Amino acid sequence: KPPVNPGKLTPAPQELPLEFRQIRYALAVAKERSFTSAAARLSISQSAVSEQVALLEEEIGFPVFRRTSRGIE
């Protein structure tokens, strides 16, 4: 059980299991249906998007997207 902030009922942000950034990047990929387009939209590198989505998938234990030769589904 993670410690809570004094006087608050929620865990401190650094103790939350998922990072908001990972979810935000995954949502951008879903909207754009492309890691490359999501990266351009977020103004970051494609490898950074891929890395954060991979970390999210590792954390939750299953793939977020089905990768195909034509992109993602």
mmCIF file of N, CA and C in Angstrom:
data_model
loop_
_atom_site.group_PDB
_atom_site.id
_atom_site.type_symbol
_atom_site.label_atom_id
_atom_site.label_comp_id
_atom_site.label_asym_id
_atom_site.label_seq_id
_atom_site.Cartn_x
_atom_site.Cartn_y
_atom_site.Cartn_z
ATOM 1 N N LYS A 1 0.860 -1.188 0.000
ATOM 2 C CA LYS A 1 0.000 0.000 0.000
ATOM 3 C C LYS A 1 0.893 1.234 0.000
ATOM 4 N N PRO A 2 0.710 2.117 -1.029
ATOM 5 C CA PRO A 2 1.555 3.311 -1.080
ATOM 6 C C PRO A 2 1.173 4.295 0.009
ATOM 7 N N PRO A 3 2.166 5.008 0.550
ATOM 8 C CA PRO A 3 1.845 6.027 1.553
ATOM 9 C C PRO A 3 1.033 7.153 0.919
ATOM 10 N N VAL A 4 0.214 7.775 1.690
ATOM 11 C CA VAL A 4 -0.595 8.878 1.182
ATOM 12 C C VAL A 4 0.010 10.196 1.613
ATOM 13 N N ASN A 5 -0.360 11.246 0.912
ATOM 14 C CA ASN A 5 0.085 12.594 1.282
ATOM 15 C C ASN A 5 -0.556 12.966 2.613
ATOM 16 N N PRO A 6 0.152 13.665 3.462
ATOM 17 C CA PRO A 6 -0.449 14.085 4.732
ATOM 18 C C PRO A 6 -1.718 14.903 4.486
ATOM 19 N N GLY A 7 -2.807 14.491 5.129
ATOM 20 C CA GLY A 7 -4.059 15.221 5.008
ATOM 21 C C GLY A 7 -4.827 14.973 3.735
ATOM 22 N N LYS A 8 -4.352 14.068 2.871
ATOM 23 C CA LYS A 8 -5.041 13.788 1.613
ATOM 24 C C LYS A 8 -5.323 12.296 1.527
ATOM 25 N N LEU A 9 -6.315 11.948 0.733
ATOM 26 C CA LEU A 9 -6.712 10.549 0.615
ATOM 27 C C LEU A 9 -6.134 9.856 -0.615
ATOM 28 N N THR A 10 -5.456 10.592 -1.487
ATOM 29 C CA THR A 10 -4.909 10.001 -2.701
ATOM 30 C C THR A 10 -3.408 9.850 -2.593
ATOM 31 N N PRO A 11 -2.836 8.848 -3.281
ATOM 32 C CA PRO A 11 -1.380 8.703 -3.268
ATOM 33 C C PRO A 11 -0.700 9.908 -3.915
ATOM 34 N N ALA A 12 0.530 10.150 -3.527
ATOM 35 C CA ALA A 12 1.320 11.207 -4.166
ATOM 36 C C ALA A 12 1.479 10.871 -5.645
ATOM 37 N N PRO A 13 1.526 11.866 -6.544
ATOM 38 C CA PRO A 13 1.588 11.605 -7.980
ATOM 39 C C PRO A 13 2.708 10.651 -8.392
ATOM 40 N N GLN A 14 3.883 10.759 -7.802
ATOM 41 C CA GLN A 14 4.985 9.894 -8.204
ATOM 42 C C GLN A 14 4.748 8.444 -7.803
ATOM 43 N N GLU A 15 3.745 8.180 -6.979
ATOM 44 C CA GLU A 15 3.461 6.830 -6.530
ATOM 45 C C GLU A 15 2.325 6.175 -7.307
ATOM 46 N N LEU A 16 1.679 6.911 -8.193
ATOM 47 C CA LEU A 16 0.620 6.321 -8.997
ATOM 48 C C LEU A 16 1.242 5.316 -9.956
ATOM 49 N N PRO A 17 0.583 4.180 -10.167
ATOM 50 C CA PRO A 17 1.193 3.132 -10.978
ATOM 51 C C PRO A 17 1.386 3.501 -12.448
ATOM 52 N N LEU A 18 0.472 4.228 -13.047
ATOM 53 C CA LEU A 18 0.597 4.620 -14.451
ATOM 54 C C LEU A 18 0.925 6.098 -14.541
ATOM 55 N N GLU A 19 1.727 6.432 -15.520
ATOM 56 C CA GLU A 19 2.035 7.838 -15.731
ATOM 57 C C GLU A 19 1.036 8.429 -16.707
ATOM 58 N N PHE A 20 0.575 9.618 -16.400
ATOM 59 C CA PHE A 20 -0.371 10.303 -17.271
ATOM 60 C C PHE A 20 0.211 10.460 -18.677
ATOM 61 N N ARG A 21 1.509 10.701 -18.755
ATOM 62 C CA ARG A 21 2.161 10.860 -20.058
ATOM 63 C C ARG A 21 1.953 9.632 -20.928
ATOM 64 N N GLN A 22 2.076 8.455 -20.356
ATOM 65 C CA GLN A 22 1.903 7.215 -21.120
ATOM 66 C C GLN A 22 0.489 7.119 -21.679
ATOM 67 N N ILE A 23 -0.476 7.464 -20.873
ATOM 68 C CA ILE A 23 -1.874 7.409 -21.321
ATOM 69 C C ILE A 23 -2.127 8.464 -22.382
ATOM 70 N N ARG A 24 -1.579 9.657 -22.177
ATOM 71 C CA ARG A 24 -1.759 10.742 -23.156
ATOM 72 C C ARG A 24 -1.160 10.357 -24.508
ATOM 73 N N TYR A 25 0.025 9.757 -24.495
ATOM 74 C CA TYR A 25 0.659 9.335 -25.741
ATOM 75 C C TYR A 25 -0.140 8.228 -26.405
ATOM 76 N N ALA A 26 -0.622 7.267 -25.634
ATOM 77 C CA ALA A 26 -1.421 6.180 -26.201
ATOM 78 C C ALA A 26 -2.710 6.726 -26.818
ATOM 79 N N LEU A 27 -3.325 7.707 -26.168
ATOM 80 C CA LEU A 27 -4.537 8.308 -26.729
ATOM 81 C C LEU A 27 -4.242 9.039 -28.035
ATOM 82 N N ALA A 28 -3.105 9.697 -28.109
ATOM 83 C CA ALA A 28 -2.718 10.383 -29.349
ATOM 84 C C ALA A 28 -2.503 9.365 -30.476
ATOM 85 N N VAL A 29 -1.870 8.243 -30.158
ATOM 86 C CA VAL A 29 -1.665 7.186 -31.160
ATOM 87 C C VAL A 29 -3.019 6.662 -31.623
ATOM 88 N N ALA A 30 -3.937 6.433 -30.696
ATOM 89 C CA ALA A 30 -5.267 5.933 -31.050
ATOM 90 C C ALA A 30 -5.999 6.925 -31.959
ATOM 91 N N LYS A 31 -5.911 8.203 -31.629
ATOM 92 C CA LYS A 31 -6.595 9.222 -32.429
ATOM 93 C C LYS A 31 -5.998 9.332 -33.826
ATOM 94 N N GLU A 32 -4.681 9.323 -33.897
ATOM 95 C CA GLU A 32 -3.993 9.482 -35.179
ATOM 96 C C GLU A 32 -3.898 8.166 -35.955
ATOM 97 N N ARG A 33 -4.051 7.047 -35.239
ATOM 98 C CA ARG A 33 -3.903 5.705 -35.809
ATOM 99 C C ARG A 33 -2.507 5.487 -36.396
ATOM 100 N N SER A 34 -1.529 6.167 -35.775
ATOM 101 C CA SER A 34 -0.149 6.098 -36.247
ATOM 102 C C SER A 34 0.776 6.626 -35.162
ATOM 103 N N PHE A 35 1.857 5.894 -34.897
ATOM 104 C CA PHE A 35 2.850 6.370 -33.939
ATOM 105 C C PHE A 35 3.557 7.605 -34.475
ATOM 106 N N THR A 36 3.857 7.607 -35.768
ATOM 107 C CA THR A 36 4.565 8.737 -36.381
ATOM 108 C C THR A 36 3.719 10.000 -36.348
ATOM 109 N N SER A 37 2.449 9.897 -36.719
ATOM 110 C CA SER A 37 1.562 11.066 -36.701
ATOM 111 C C SER A 37 1.318 11.552 -35.277
ATOM 112 N N ALA A 38 1.200 10.629 -34.344
ATOM 113 C CA ALA A 38 1.024 11.013 -32.938
ATOM 114 C C ALA A 38 2.245 11.772 -32.442
ATOM 115 N N ALA A 39 3.423 11.302 -32.807
ATOM 116 C CA ALA A 39 4.653 11.978 -32.391
ATOM 117 C C ALA A 39 4.699 13.406 -32.945
ATOM 118 N N ALA A 40 4.330 13.567 -34.205
ATOM 119 C CA ALA A 40 4.318 14.901 -34.803
ATOM 120 C C ALA A 40 3.310 15.792 -34.088
ATOM 121 N N ARG A 41 2.147 15.252 -33.778
ATOM 122 C CA ARG A 41 1.111 16.014 -33.074
ATOM 123 C C ARG A 41 1.580 16.440 -31.680
ATOM 124 N N LEU A 42 2.326 15.554 -31.012
ATOM 125 C CA LEU A 42 2.815 15.835 -29.663
ATOM 126 C C LEU A 42 4.133 16.612 -29.652
ATOM 127 N N SER A 43 4.715 16.813 -30.836
ATOM 128 C CA SER A 43 6.006 17.502 -30.994
ATOM 129 C C SER A 43 7.127 16.800 -30.243
ATOM 130 N N ILE A 44 7.147 15.466 -30.358
ATOM 131 C CA ILE A 44 8.214 14.655 -29.763
ATOM 132 C C ILE A 44 8.629 13.608 -30.785
ATOM 133 N N SER A 45 9.675 12.864 -30.476
ATOM 134 C CA SER A 45 10.149 11.857 -31.414
ATOM 135 C C SER A 45 9.234 10.632 -31.406
ATOM 136 N N GLN A 46 9.218 9.938 -32.530
ATOM 137 C CA GLN A 46 8.424 8.715 -32.645
ATOM 138 C C GLN A 46 8.925 7.660 -31.668
ATOM 139 N N SER A 47 10.236 7.611 -31.453
ATOM 140 C CA SER A 47 10.783 6.615 -30.529
ATOM 141 C C SER A 47 10.326 6.870 -29.094
ATOM 142 N N ALA A 48 10.149 8.151 -28.718
ATOM 143 C CA ALA A 48 9.662 8.475 -27.378
ATOM 144 C C ALA A 48 8.223 8.001 -27.198
ATOM 145 N N VAL A 49 7.403 8.184 -28.225
ATOM 146 C CA VAL A 49 6.014 7.709 -28.165
ATOM 147 C C VAL A 49 5.999 6.189 -28.044
ATOM 148 N N SER A 50 6.774 5.525 -28.889
ATOM 149 C CA SER A 50 6.830 4.060 -28.862
ATOM 150 C C SER A 50 7.284 3.547 -27.503
ATOM 151 N N GLU A 51 8.286 4.179 -26.943
ATOM 152 C CA GLU A 51 8.816 3.756 -25.646
ATOM 153 C C GLU A 51 7.778 3.902 -24.542
ATOM 154 N N GLN A 52 7.086 5.020 -24.514
ATOM 155 C CA GLN A 52 6.093 5.251 -23.467
ATOM 156 C C GLN A 52 4.895 4.314 -23.605
ATOM 157 N N VAL A 53 4.477 4.039 -24.836
ATOM 158 C CA VAL A 53 3.372 3.091 -25.043
ATOM 159 C C VAL A 53 3.813 1.683 -24.644
ATOM 160 N N ALA A 54 5.052 1.325 -24.959
ATOM 161 C CA ALA A 54 5.578 0.013 -24.554
ATOM 162 C C ALA A 54 5.623 -0.108 -23.032
ATOM 163 N N LEU A 55 6.015 0.961 -22.346
ATOM 164 C CA LEU A 55 6.025 0.948 -20.881
ATOM 165 C C LEU A 55 4.611 0.805 -20.317
ATOM 166 N N LEU A 56 3.659 1.486 -20.933
ATOM 167 C CA LEU A 56 2.263 1.360 -20.525
ATOM 168 C C LEU A 56 1.789 -0.083 -20.698
ATOM 169 N N GLU A 57 2.094 -0.664 -21.851
ATOM 170 C CA GLU A 57 1.687 -2.043 -22.122
ATOM 171 C C GLU A 57 2.320 -3.012 -21.120
ATOM 172 N N GLU A 58 3.572 -2.771 -20.783
ATOM 173 C CA GLU A 58 4.241 -3.607 -19.788
ATOM 174 C C GLU A 58 3.567 -3.474 -18.423
ATOM 175 N N GLU A 59 3.212 -2.264 -18.075
ATOM 176 C CA GLU A 59 2.575 -1.994 -16.783
ATOM 177 C C GLU A 59 1.216 -2.674 -16.659
ATOM 178 N N ILE A 60 0.413 -2.605 -17.732
ATOM 179 C CA ILE A 60 -0.940 -3.169 -17.653
ATOM 180 C C ILE A 60 -0.980 -4.647 -18.040
ATOM 181 N N GLY A 61 0.069 -5.126 -18.693
ATOM 182 C CA GLY A 61 0.174 -6.552 -18.969
ATOM 183 C C GLY A 61 -0.445 -7.039 -20.261
ATOM 184 N N PHE A 62 -0.793 -6.142 -21.154
ATOM 185 C CA PHE A 62 -1.328 -6.545 -22.460
ATOM 186 C C PHE A 62 -1.124 -5.422 -23.474
ATOM 187 N N PRO A 63 -1.111 -5.761 -24.771
ATOM 188 C CA PRO A 63 -0.912 -4.721 -25.791
ATOM 189 C C PRO A 63 -2.117 -3.781 -25.872
ATOM 190 N N VAL A 64 -1.825 -2.521 -26.072
ATOM 191 C CA VAL A 64 -2.877 -1.517 -26.218
ATOM 192 C C VAL A 64 -3.380 -1.507 -27.658
ATOM 193 N N PHE A 65 -2.460 -1.750 -28.592
ATOM 194 C CA PHE A 65 -2.789 -1.719 -30.017
ATOM 195 C C PHE A 65 -2.391 -3.033 -30.677
ATOM 196 N N ARG A 66 -3.111 -3.362 -31.730
ATOM 197 C CA ARG A 66 -2.709 -4.474 -32.578
ATOM 198 C C ARG A 66 -1.883 -3.866 -33.711
ATOM 199 N N ARG A 67 -0.629 -4.267 -33.778
ATOM 200 C CA ARG A 67 0.260 -3.733 -34.794
ATOM 201 C C ARG A 67 0.176 -4.605 -36.032
ATOM 202 N N THR A 68 0.021 -3.961 -37.177
ATOM 203 C CA THR A 68 -0.025 -4.669 -38.456
ATOM 204 C C THR A 68 1.002 -4.041 -39.390
ATOM 205 N N SER A 69 1.185 -4.649 -40.546
ATOM 206 C CA SER A 69 2.121 -4.090 -41.519
ATOM 207 C C SER A 69 1.621 -2.751 -42.059
ATOM 208 N N ARG A 70 0.352 -2.458 -41.877
ATOM 209 C CA ARG A 70 -0.222 -1.193 -42.361
ATOM 210 C C ARG A 70 -0.431 -0.177 -41.237
ATOM 211 N N GLY A 71 0.080 -0.455 -40.056
ATOM 212 C CA GLY A 71 -0.084 0.482 -38.953
ATOM 213 C C GLY A 71 -0.663 -0.206 -37.726
ATOM 214 N N ILE A 72 -1.564 0.483 -37.055
ATOM 215 C CA ILE A 72 -2.154 -0.066 -35.829
ATOM 216 C C ILE A 72 -3.669 -0.167 -35.977
ATOM 217 N N GLU A 73 -4.228 -1.038 -35.163
ATOM 218 C CA GLU A 73 -5.686 -1.177 -35.115
ATOM 219 C C GLU A 73 -6.138 -1.035 -33.687
#
